[in-house]
Amino acid sequence: MGDRTQNAEIAFFGGSFTAIDRGYMISLLESVQPFIDKFCGIRLSTRPDYIDDDILVLLKKYNVTTIELGAQSMADEVLTFNQRGHSSDDVRKASELIKSYGFNLGLQMMTGLYKSDFDKDRYTANEFVKLRPDCVRIYPTVVMKNTELEKLYKSKVYIPYTLDESVELCSELMTLFYDNSIDVIRVGLHYSDSLKSGDVAGNYHPAFKELCENRIFLNNFLKQTEGLDSKDVIVTVNPSSVSKFTGQNRKNLIELENSGYRVKIEKDRSIPKYGLKVKDNR
């Protein structure tokens, strides 16, 4: 493994780690102890209603450093209708308890769940900010074949967000977390052939985060140009963000050019990750 693992973590994902059989959970934790010094920590995900003092003492003993909670929503109506089996208060209590034991806290949310809407999703994000997690993940809901959600979708009881609606909302939520110094470590689902082929509503995209970042820059540009008389402008961005500003397949630039803008791009390493400056080029 060598030096490549020094900034990597051992991770237990794909289920509710603290909800599995206790003996099996301990055996998994014990199996990685011989390698713990080669990694920067152990990260796991679990349900908020499977966190208590006993489990946190145990996880601390086995050198766990980060606990992510599958909160999904902070609107109790949404949690109930999606049969999550926990409440928003469970998320709040578990989050505070995790932080009190010195673990890093991660929170995961899903946008566009059954019975949710933009306002409820914004509420969830704002409640996350109040809990001050170290990181968040944002997963837009994807309707998969042979699920209860597919039945609701086909009966028109559930209307999922379009891809464009998800991009607009999630770009807004990313900005909110970024402005509050909360690291967004994942936006969108990991690609898999089964996910792509099983998407019933057609709102999955393998480069979803990139689309959201493109939208952040486009919205920021349009906001800054509201008071300008000229459409001949210079845009300054961080060198690492040039492709995010121009957009996937130059979509942002094409849209701006079609709106009459003539854009010259300059680079400045002092500009923040999602920042840009616009000035008149006349």
PDB file of C-alpha atoms in Angstrom:
ATOM      1  CA  MET A   1       0.000   0.000   0.000  1.00  0.00           C
ATOM      2  CA  GLY A   2       2.884   2.357   0.738  1.00  0.00           C
ATOM      3  CA  ASP A   3       2.539   6.117   1.046  1.00  0.00           C
ATOM      4  CA  ARG A   4      -0.619   6.233  -1.084  1.00  0.00           C
ATOM      5  CA  THR A   5      -2.792   5.427   1.921  1.00  0.00           C
ATOM      6  CA  GLN A   6      -1.600   8.259   4.168  1.00  0.00           C
ATOM      7  CA  ASN A   7      -4.433  10.538   3.032  1.00  0.00           C
ATOM      8  CA  ALA A   8      -6.951   7.718   2.576  1.00  0.00           C
ATOM      9  CA  GLU A   9      -9.501   6.267   4.962  1.00  0.00           C
ATOM     10  CA  ILE A  10     -10.788   2.799   5.653  1.00  0.00           C
ATOM     11  CA  ALA A  11     -14.531   2.976   4.942  1.00  0.00           C
ATOM     12  CA  PHE A  12     -17.571   0.879   5.779  1.00  0.00           C
ATOM     13  CA  PHE A  13     -20.384   1.985   3.481  1.00  0.00           C
ATOM     14  CA  GLY A  14     -23.338   0.493   1.657  1.00  0.00           C
ATOM     15  CA  GLY A  15     -25.541  -0.039   4.708  1.00  0.00           C
ATOM     16  CA  SER A  16     -26.227   0.965   8.290  1.00  0.00           C
ATOM     17  CA  PHE A  17     -23.011  -0.157   9.943  1.00  0.00           C
ATOM     18  CA  THR A  18     -24.111   0.176  13.571  1.00  0.00           C
ATOM     19  CA  ALA A  19     -27.418  -1.602  12.841  1.00  0.00           C
ATOM     20  CA  ILE A  20     -25.836  -4.883  11.727  1.00  0.00           C
ATOM     21  CA  ASP A  21     -25.218  -7.792  14.075  1.00  0.00           C
ATOM     22  CA  ARG A  22     -22.945  -6.520  16.850  1.00  0.00           C
ATOM     23  CA  GLY A  23     -20.564  -9.479  16.681  1.00  0.00           C
ATOM     24  CA  TYR A  24     -20.193  -9.125  12.914  1.00  0.00           C
ATOM     25  CA  MET A  25     -19.630  -5.384  13.235  1.00  0.00           C
ATOM     26  CA  ILE A  26     -16.867  -5.922  15.796  1.00  0.00           C
ATOM     27  CA  SER A  27     -15.237  -8.567  13.611  1.00  0.00           C
ATOM     28  CA  LEU A  28     -15.106  -6.067  10.722  1.00  0.00           C
ATOM     29  CA  LEU A  29     -13.570  -3.401  12.927  1.00  0.00           C
ATOM     30  CA  GLU A  30     -11.027  -5.858  14.335  1.00  0.00           C
ATOM     31  CA  SER A  31     -10.040  -7.004  10.846  1.00  0.00           C
ATOM     32  CA  VAL A  32      -8.745  -3.553   9.888  1.00  0.00           C
ATOM     33  CA  GLN A  33      -6.861  -2.758  13.102  1.00  0.00           C
ATOM     34  CA  PRO A  34      -3.506  -4.138  11.822  1.00  0.00           C
ATOM     35  CA  PHE A  35      -3.651  -1.542   9.013  1.00  0.00           C
ATOM     36  CA  ILE A  36      -4.909   1.448  10.979  1.00  0.00           C
ATOM     37  CA  ASP A  37      -1.508   3.204  11.140  1.00  0.00           C
ATOM     38  CA  LYS A  38      -1.280   3.220   7.343  1.00  0.00           C
ATOM     39  CA  PHE A  39      -4.506   5.246   6.951  1.00  0.00           C
ATOM     40  CA  CYS A  40      -5.707   8.587   8.272  1.00  0.00           C
ATOM     41  CA  GLY A  41      -8.836   7.134   9.846  1.00  0.00           C
ATOM     42  CA  ILE A  42     -11.942   4.953   9.629  1.00  0.00           C
ATOM     43  CA  ARG A  43     -15.178   6.290   8.167  1.00  0.00           C
ATOM     44  CA  LEU A  44     -18.586   4.640   8.316  1.00  0.00           C
ATOM     45  CA  SER A  45     -22.209   5.402   7.532  1.00  0.00           C
ATOM     46  CA  THR A  46     -25.247   4.463   9.563  1.00  0.00           C
ATOM     47  CA  ARG A  47     -28.778   5.388  10.597  1.00  0.00           C
ATOM     48  CA  PRO A  48     -29.366   8.223  13.083  1.00  0.00           C
ATOM     49  CA  ASP A  49     -31.582   6.000  15.234  1.00  0.00           C
ATOM     50  CA  TYR A  50     -28.751   3.481  15.726  1.00  0.00           C
ATOM     51  CA  ILE A  51     -26.450   5.851  17.594  1.00  0.00           C
ATOM     52  CA  ASP A  52     -26.116   5.886  21.384  1.00  0.00           C
ATOM     53  CA  ASP A  53     -23.425   6.174  24.057  1.00  0.00           C
ATOM     54  CA  ASP A  54     -22.601   2.459  24.057  1.00  0.00           C
ATOM     55  CA  ILE A  55     -22.025   2.296  20.311  1.00  0.00           C
ATOM     56  CA  LEU A  56     -19.934   5.466  20.291  1.00  0.00           C
ATOM     57  CA  VAL A  57     -17.692   4.176  23.084  1.00  0.00           C
ATOM     58  CA  LEU A  58     -17.200   0.997  21.051  1.00  0.00           C
ATOM     59  CA  LEU A  59     -16.435   2.875  17.815  1.00  0.00           C
ATOM     60  CA  LYS A  60     -13.949   5.109  19.612  1.00  0.00           C
ATOM     61  CA  LYS A  61     -12.202   2.004  20.963  1.00  0.00           C
ATOM     62  CA  TYR A  62     -11.708   0.749  17.402  1.00  0.00           C
ATOM     63  CA  ASN A  63     -10.301   4.050  16.113  1.00  0.00           C
ATOM     64  CA  VAL A  64     -13.294   5.191  14.064  1.00  0.00           C
ATOM     65  CA  THR A  65     -12.848   8.868  13.180  1.00  0.00           C
ATOM     66  CA  THR A  66     -15.849   9.866  11.030  1.00  0.00           C
ATOM     67  CA  ILE A  67     -19.514   8.890  11.273  1.00  0.00           C
ATOM     68  CA  GLU A  68     -21.934   9.806   8.499  1.00  0.00           C
ATOM     69  CA  LEU A  69     -25.658   9.756   9.133  1.00  0.00           C
ATOM     70  CA  GLY A  70     -28.193   8.929   6.444  1.00  0.00           C
ATOM     71  CA  ALA A  71     -30.530  11.700   7.502  1.00  0.00           C
ATOM     72  CA  GLN A  72     -32.037  12.150   3.990  1.00  0.00           C
ATOM     73  CA  SER A  73     -34.529  14.829   5.112  1.00  0.00           C
ATOM     74  CA  MET A  74     -35.237  16.998   8.137  1.00  0.00           C
ATOM     75  CA  ALA A  75     -38.946  17.255   7.252  1.00  0.00           C
ATOM     76  CA  ASP A  76     -40.756  14.665   9.361  1.00  0.00           C
ATOM     77  CA  GLU A  77     -43.597  14.346   6.848  1.00  0.00           C
ATOM     78  CA  VAL A  78     -41.088  13.346   4.164  1.00  0.00           C
ATOM     79  CA  LEU A  79     -39.377  10.838   6.477  1.00  0.00           C
ATOM     80  CA  THR A  80     -42.739   9.263   7.353  1.00  0.00           C
ATOM     81  CA  PHE A  81     -44.007   8.919   3.785  1.00  0.00           C
ATOM     82  CA  ASN A  82     -40.675   7.436   2.661  1.00  0.00           C
ATOM     83  CA  GLN A  83     -40.743   4.946   5.546  1.00  0.00           C
ATOM     84  CA  ARG A  84     -37.365   5.993   6.851  1.00  0.00           C
ATOM     85  CA  GLY A  85     -38.122   4.788  10.379  1.00  0.00           C
ATOM     86  CA  HIS A  86     -36.514   7.740  12.153  1.00  0.00           C
ATOM     87  CA  SER A  87     -37.384  11.363  12.895  1.00  0.00           C
ATOM     88  CA  SER A  88     -35.608  14.655  12.396  1.00  0.00           C
ATOM     89  CA  ASP A  89     -35.042  14.795  16.164  1.00  0.00           C
ATOM     90  CA  ASP A  90     -33.187  11.480  15.906  1.00  0.00           C
ATOM     91  CA  VAL A  91     -30.819  13.198  13.468  1.00  0.00           C
ATOM     92  CA  ARG A  92     -30.327  16.186  15.783  1.00  0.00           C
ATOM     93  CA  LYS A  93     -29.712  14.039  18.872  1.00  0.00           C
ATOM     94  CA  ALA A  94     -27.351  11.648  17.085  1.00  0.00           C
ATOM     95  CA  SER A  95     -25.402  14.528  15.521  1.00  0.00           C
ATOM     96  CA  GLU A  96     -24.822  16.261  18.829  1.00  0.00           C
ATOM     97  CA  LEU A  97     -23.855  12.987  20.503  1.00  0.00           C
ATOM     98  CA  ILE A  98     -21.384  12.109  17.743  1.00  0.00           C
ATOM     99  CA  LYS A  99     -19.703  15.495  18.013  1.00  0.00           C
ATOM    100  CA  SER A 100     -19.590  15.299  21.808  1.00  0.00           C
ATOM    101  CA  TYR A 101     -17.451  12.152  21.514  1.00  0.00           C
ATOM    102  CA  GLY A 102     -15.010  13.900  19.195  1.00  0.00           C
ATOM    103  CA  PHE A 103     -15.940  12.158  15.942  1.00  0.00           C
ATOM    104  CA  ASN A 104     -16.118  14.005  12.649  1.00  0.00           C
ATOM    105  CA  LEU A 105     -19.756  14.279  11.587  1.00  0.00           C
ATOM    106  CA  GLY A 106     -21.073  13.747   8.073  1.00  0.00           C
ATOM    107  CA  LEU A 107     -24.696  14.225   7.026  1.00  0.00           C
ATOM    108  CA  GLN A 108     -26.307  12.794   3.915  1.00  0.00           C
ATOM    109  CA  MET A 109     -29.440  14.256   2.315  1.00  0.00           C
ATOM    110  CA  MET A 110     -31.654  13.209  -0.580  1.00  0.00           C
ATOM    111  CA  THR A 111     -33.408  15.830  -2.661  1.00  0.00           C
ATOM    112  CA  GLY A 112     -36.705  15.254  -4.431  1.00  0.00           C
ATOM    113  CA  LEU A 113     -38.014  12.456  -2.243  1.00  0.00           C
ATOM    114  CA  TYR A 114     -41.701  11.524  -2.280  1.00  0.00           C
ATOM    115  CA  LYS A 115     -43.719  14.320  -0.615  1.00  0.00           C
ATOM    116  CA  SER A 116     -40.743  16.678  -0.663  1.00  0.00           C
ATOM    117  CA  ASP A 117     -40.315  19.894  -2.640  1.00  0.00           C
ATOM    118  CA  PHE A 118     -37.753  22.670  -3.099  1.00  0.00           C
ATOM    119  CA  ASP A 119     -38.744  24.391   0.142  1.00  0.00           C
ATOM    120  CA  LYS A 120     -38.512  21.192   2.210  1.00  0.00           C
ATOM    121  CA  ASP A 121     -35.148  20.373   0.664  1.00  0.00           C
ATOM    122  CA  ARG A 122     -33.904  23.887   1.408  1.00  0.00           C
ATOM    123  CA  TYR A 123     -35.193  23.456   4.971  1.00  0.00           C
ATOM    124  CA  THR A 124     -33.185  20.228   5.297  1.00  0.00           C
ATOM    125  CA  ALA A 125     -30.015  21.954   4.104  1.00  0.00           C
ATOM    126  CA  ASN A 126     -30.508  24.858   6.501  1.00  0.00           C
ATOM    127  CA  GLU A 127     -31.104  22.456   9.395  1.00  0.00           C
ATOM    128  CA  PHE A 128     -27.877  20.684   8.438  1.00  0.00           C
ATOM    129  CA  VAL A 129     -26.037  24.003   8.636  1.00  0.00           C
ATOM    130  CA  LYS A 130     -27.322  24.481  12.191  1.00  0.00           C
ATOM    131  CA  LEU A 131     -25.864  21.088  13.154  1.00  0.00           C
ATOM    132  CA  ARG A 132     -22.409  22.139  11.859  1.00  0.00           C
ATOM    133  CA  PRO A 133     -21.302  18.867  10.235  1.00  0.00           C
ATOM    134  CA  ASP A 134     -17.781  18.527   8.909  1.00  0.00           C
ATOM    135  CA  CYS A 135     -19.087  17.328   5.566  1.00  0.00           C
ATOM    136  CA  VAL A 136     -22.275  16.582   3.643  1.00  0.00           C
ATOM    137  CA  ARG A 137     -23.352  14.461   0.692  1.00  0.00           C
ATOM    138  CA  ILE A 138     -26.241  15.431  -1.580  1.00  0.00           C
ATOM    139  CA  TYR A 139     -28.037  12.657  -3.441  1.00  0.00           C
ATOM    140  CA  PRO A 140     -30.846  13.554  -5.877  1.00  0.00           C
ATOM    141  CA  THR A 141     -33.556  10.896  -5.839  1.00  0.00           C
ATOM    142  CA  VAL A 142     -33.527   8.563  -8.840  1.00  0.00           C
ATOM    143  CA  VAL A 143     -36.594   6.432  -9.596  1.00  0.00           C
ATOM    144  CA  MET A 144     -35.463   2.819 -10.093  1.00  0.00           C
ATOM    145  CA  LYS A 145     -37.263  -0.127 -11.653  1.00  0.00           C
ATOM    146  CA  ASN A 146     -39.200  -2.547  -9.440  1.00  0.00           C
ATOM    147  CA  THR A 147     -39.493  -0.181  -6.477  1.00  0.00           C
ATOM    148  CA  GLU A 148     -42.396   1.324  -4.563  1.00  0.00           C
ATOM    149  CA  LEU A 149     -41.298   4.708  -5.869  1.00  0.00           C
ATOM    150  CA  GLU A 150     -41.698   3.458  -9.448  1.00  0.00           C
ATOM    151  CA  LYS A 151     -45.310   2.481  -8.669  1.00  0.00           C
ATOM    152  CA  LEU A 152     -45.994   5.957  -7.285  1.00  0.00           C
ATOM    153  CA  TYR A 153     -44.303   7.518 -10.318  1.00  0.00           C
ATOM    154  CA  LYS A 154     -46.245   5.465 -12.855  1.00  0.00           C
ATOM    155  CA  SER A 155     -49.525   6.224 -11.094  1.00  0.00           C
ATOM    156  CA  LYS A 156     -48.587   9.936 -11.205  1.00  0.00           C
ATOM    157  CA  VAL A 157     -48.828  10.184  -7.419  1.00  0.00           C
ATOM    158  CA  TYR A 158     -45.139  11.065  -7.325  1.00  0.00           C
ATOM    159  CA  ILE A 159     -43.637  13.537  -9.784  1.00  0.00           C
ATOM    160  CA  PRO A 160     -39.825  13.576  -9.552  1.00  0.00           C
ATOM    161  CA  TYR A 161     -37.696  16.620 -10.269  1.00  0.00           C
ATOM    162  CA  THR A 162     -36.408  16.898 -13.804  1.00  0.00           C
ATOM    163  CA  LEU A 163     -32.661  16.756 -14.249  1.00  0.00           C
ATOM    164  CA  ASP A 164     -32.568  20.524 -14.800  1.00  0.00           C
ATOM    165  CA  GLU A 165     -34.619  21.171 -11.650  1.00  0.00           C
ATOM    166  CA  SER A 166     -32.271  18.959  -9.621  1.00  0.00           C
ATOM    167  CA  VAL A 167     -29.239  20.783 -10.987  1.00  0.00           C
ATOM    168  CA  GLU A 168     -30.724  24.182 -10.139  1.00  0.00           C
ATOM    169  CA  LEU A 169     -31.644  23.152  -6.587  1.00  0.00           C
ATOM    170  CA  CYS A 170     -28.460  21.248  -5.776  1.00  0.00           C
ATOM    171  CA  SER A 171     -26.247  24.045  -7.101  1.00  0.00           C
ATOM    172  CA  GLU A 172     -28.038  26.347  -4.658  1.00  0.00           C
ATOM    173  CA  LEU A 173     -27.528  23.895  -1.778  1.00  0.00           C
ATOM    174  CA  MET A 174     -23.847  23.442  -2.638  1.00  0.00           C
ATOM    175  CA  THR A 175     -23.395  27.208  -2.466  1.00  0.00           C
ATOM    176  CA  LEU A 176     -25.147  27.326   0.908  1.00  0.00           C
ATOM    177  CA  PHE A 177     -22.832  24.690   2.382  1.00  0.00           C
ATOM    178  CA  TYR A 178     -19.749  26.243   0.788  1.00  0.00           C
ATOM    179  CA  ASP A 179     -20.638  29.661   2.199  1.00  0.00           C
ATOM    180  CA  ASN A 180     -20.925  28.063   5.647  1.00  0.00           C
ATOM    181  CA  SER A 181     -17.540  26.304   5.377  1.00  0.00           C
ATOM    182  CA  ILE A 182     -19.102  22.829   5.194  1.00  0.00           C
ATOM    183  CA  ASP A 183     -17.338  20.463   2.823  1.00  0.00           C
ATOM    184  CA  VAL A 184     -19.560  18.901   0.140  1.00  0.00           C
ATOM    185  CA  ILE A 185     -17.797  15.605  -0.497  1.00  0.00           C
ATOM    186  CA  ARG A 186     -20.321  14.068  -2.898  1.00  0.00           C
ATOM    187  CA  VAL A 187     -23.094  15.334  -5.160  1.00  0.00           C
ATOM    188  CA  GLY A 188     -24.979  12.713  -7.154  1.00  0.00           C
ATOM    189  CA  LEU A 189     -24.830   8.936  -7.186  1.00  0.00           C
ATOM    190  CA  HIS A 190     -21.784   6.894  -8.161  1.00  0.00           C
ATOM    191  CA  TYR A 191     -22.071   5.579 -11.700  1.00  0.00           C
ATOM    192  CA  SER A 192     -23.027   1.963 -12.293  1.00  0.00           C
ATOM    193  CA  ASP A 193     -24.460   0.164 -15.311  1.00  0.00           C
ATOM    194  CA  SER A 194     -27.446  -1.008 -13.251  1.00  0.00           C
ATOM    195  CA  LEU A 195     -28.140   2.543 -12.085  1.00  0.00           C
ATOM    196  CA  LYS A 196     -28.030   3.877 -15.628  1.00  0.00           C
ATOM    197  CA  SER A 197     -30.217   1.111 -17.056  1.00  0.00           C
ATOM    198  CA  GLY A 198     -32.605   1.075 -14.105  1.00  0.00           C
ATOM    199  CA  ASP A 199     -33.384   4.796 -14.090  1.00  0.00           C
ATOM    200  CA  VAL A 200     -37.108   4.969 -14.882  1.00  0.00           C
ATOM    201  CA  ALA A 201     -37.673   8.737 -14.808  1.00  0.00           C
ATOM    202  CA  GLY A 202     -34.556   9.631 -16.808  1.00  0.00           C
ATOM    203  CA  ASN A 203     -33.206  12.159 -14.299  1.00  0.00           C
ATOM    204  CA  TYR A 204     -29.878  10.451 -13.526  1.00  0.00           C
ATOM    205  CA  HIS A 205     -26.643  11.931 -14.881  1.00  0.00           C
ATOM    206  CA  PRO A 206     -23.174  10.417 -14.333  1.00  0.00           C
ATOM    207  CA  ALA A 207     -21.545  13.879 -14.099  1.00  0.00           C
ATOM    208  CA  PHE A 208     -24.203  15.465 -11.922  1.00  0.00           C
ATOM    209  CA  LYS A 209     -21.791  17.378  -9.676  1.00  0.00           C
ATOM    210  CA  GLU A 210     -20.098  18.906 -12.703  1.00  0.00           C
ATOM    211  CA  LEU A 211     -23.472  20.115 -13.991  1.00  0.00           C
ATOM    212  CA  CYS A 212     -24.172  21.713 -10.599  1.00  0.00           C
ATOM    213  CA  GLU A 213     -20.789  23.428 -10.538  1.00  0.00           C
ATOM    214  CA  ASN A 214     -21.404  24.749 -14.055  1.00  0.00           C
ATOM    215  CA  ARG A 215     -24.729  26.171 -12.887  1.00  0.00           C
ATOM    216  CA  ILE A 216     -23.123  27.839  -9.868  1.00  0.00           C
ATOM    217  CA  PHE A 217     -20.792  29.764 -12.172  1.00  0.00           C
ATOM    218  CA  LEU A 218     -23.524  30.658 -14.656  1.00  0.00           C
ATOM    219  CA  ASN A 219     -25.823  31.986 -11.928  1.00  0.00           C
ATOM    220  CA  ASN A 220     -22.951  33.905 -10.325  1.00  0.00           C
ATOM    221  CA  PHE A 221     -22.063  35.470 -13.680  1.00  0.00           C
ATOM    222  CA  LEU A 222     -25.650  36.519 -14.417  1.00  0.00           C
ATOM    223  CA  LYS A 223     -26.002  38.010 -10.948  1.00  0.00           C
ATOM    224  CA  GLN A 224     -22.833  40.088 -11.323  1.00  0.00           C
ATOM    225  CA  THR A 225     -23.748  41.361 -14.799  1.00  0.00           C
ATOM    226  CA  GLU A 226     -27.209  42.627 -13.816  1.00  0.00           C
ATOM    227  CA  GLY A 227     -25.953  46.197 -13.388  1.00  0.00           C
ATOM    228  CA  LEU A 228     -23.602  46.313 -16.372  1.00  0.00           C
ATOM    229  CA  ASP A 229     -24.541  48.292 -19.487  1.00  0.00           C
ATOM    230  CA  SER A 230     -22.153  46.369 -21.732  1.00  0.00           C
ATOM    231  CA  LYS A 231     -22.162  42.697 -22.670  1.00  0.00           C
ATOM    232  CA  ASP A 232     -18.476  42.854 -23.592  1.00  0.00           C
ATOM    233  CA  VAL A 233     -16.913  41.591 -20.346  1.00  0.00           C
ATOM    234  CA  ILE A 234     -13.820  40.128 -18.733  1.00  0.00           C
ATOM    235  CA  VAL A 235     -14.393  37.223 -16.339  1.00  0.00           C
ATOM    236  CA  THR A 236     -11.671  36.320 -13.843  1.00  0.00           C
ATOM    237  CA  VAL A 237     -11.707  32.867 -12.246  1.00  0.00           C
ATOM    238  CA  ASN A 238      -9.330  30.536 -10.463  1.00  0.00           C
ATOM    239  CA  PRO A 239      -7.248  28.562 -13.014  1.00  0.00           C
ATOM    240  CA  SER A 240      -8.720  25.315 -11.657  1.00  0.00           C
ATOM    241  CA  SER A 241     -12.248  26.573 -12.322  1.00  0.00           C
ATOM    242  CA  VAL A 242     -12.019  27.597 -15.975  1.00  0.00           C
ATOM    243  CA  SER A 243     -13.737  24.445 -17.248  1.00  0.00           C
ATOM    244  CA  LYS A 244     -16.436  24.800 -14.584  1.00  0.00           C
ATOM    245  CA  PHE A 245     -17.181  28.326 -15.775  1.00  0.00           C
ATOM    246  CA  THR A 246     -17.231  27.434 -19.478  1.00  0.00           C
ATOM    247  CA  GLY A 247     -19.482  24.452 -18.752  1.00  0.00           C
ATOM    248  CA  GLN A 248     -19.703  20.886 -19.978  1.00  0.00           C
ATOM    249  CA  ASN A 249     -19.134  20.951 -23.743  1.00  0.00           C
ATOM    250  CA  ARG A 250     -18.862  24.781 -23.389  1.00  0.00           C
ATOM    251  CA  LYS A 251     -22.580  24.927 -22.591  1.00  0.00           C
ATOM    252  CA  ASN A 252     -22.289  28.040 -20.386  1.00  0.00           C
ATOM    253  CA  LEU A 253     -20.264  29.969 -22.944  1.00  0.00           C
ATOM    254  CA  ILE A 254     -22.619  28.991 -25.754  1.00  0.00           C
ATOM    255  CA  GLU A 255     -25.629  30.123 -23.703  1.00  0.00           C
ATOM    256  CA  LEU A 256     -23.946  33.444 -22.884  1.00  0.00           C
ATOM    257  CA  GLU A 257     -22.884  34.010 -26.492  1.00  0.00           C
ATOM    258  CA  ASN A 258     -26.444  33.315 -27.639  1.00  0.00           C
ATOM    259  CA  SER A 259     -27.566  36.003 -25.163  1.00  0.00           C
ATOM    260  CA  GLY A 260     -25.185  38.517 -26.738  1.00  0.00           C
ATOM    261  CA  TYR A 261     -22.267  38.318 -24.309  1.00  0.00           C
ATOM    262  CA  ARG A 262     -18.662  38.533 -25.500  1.00  0.00           C
ATOM    263  CA  VAL A 263     -16.600  36.926 -22.765  1.00  0.00           C
ATOM    264  CA  LYS A 264     -12.853  37.088 -22.237  1.00  0.00           C
ATOM    265  CA  ILE A 265     -11.527  34.771 -19.523  1.00  0.00           C
ATOM    266  CA  GLU A 266      -8.624  35.666 -17.250  1.00  0.00           C
ATOM    267  CA  LYS A 267      -7.089  33.588 -14.443  1.00  0.00           C
ATOM    268  CA  ASP A 268      -6.210  34.532 -10.886  1.00  0.00           C
ATOM    269  CA  ARG A 269      -5.215  32.004  -8.224  1.00  0.00           C
ATOM    270  CA  SER A 270      -6.486  34.289  -5.465  1.00  0.00           C
ATOM    271  CA  ILE A 271     -10.101  33.843  -6.620  1.00  0.00           C
ATOM    272  CA  PRO A 272     -11.995  31.312  -4.442  1.00  0.00           C
ATOM    273  CA  LYS A 273     -13.037  27.912  -5.780  1.00  0.00           C
ATOM    274  CA  TYR A 274     -16.547  28.932  -6.860  1.00  0.00           C
ATOM    275  CA  GLY A 275     -15.833  32.648  -7.175  1.00  0.00           C
ATOM    276  CA  LEU A 276     -15.541  34.899 -10.205  1.00  0.00           C
ATOM    277  CA  LYS A 277     -15.158  38.592 -10.954  1.00  0.00           C
ATOM    278  CA  VAL A 278     -16.800  40.329 -13.889  1.00  0.00           C
ATOM    279  CA  LYS A 279     -15.829  43.700 -15.296  1.00  0.00           C
ATOM    280  CA  ASP A 280     -16.634  45.781 -18.362  1.00  0.00           C
ATOM    281  CA  ASN A 281     -14.217  45.182 -21.265  1.00  0.00           C
ATOM    282  CA  ARG A 282     -15.033  48.346 -23.256  1.00  0.00           C
TER     283      ARG A 282
END
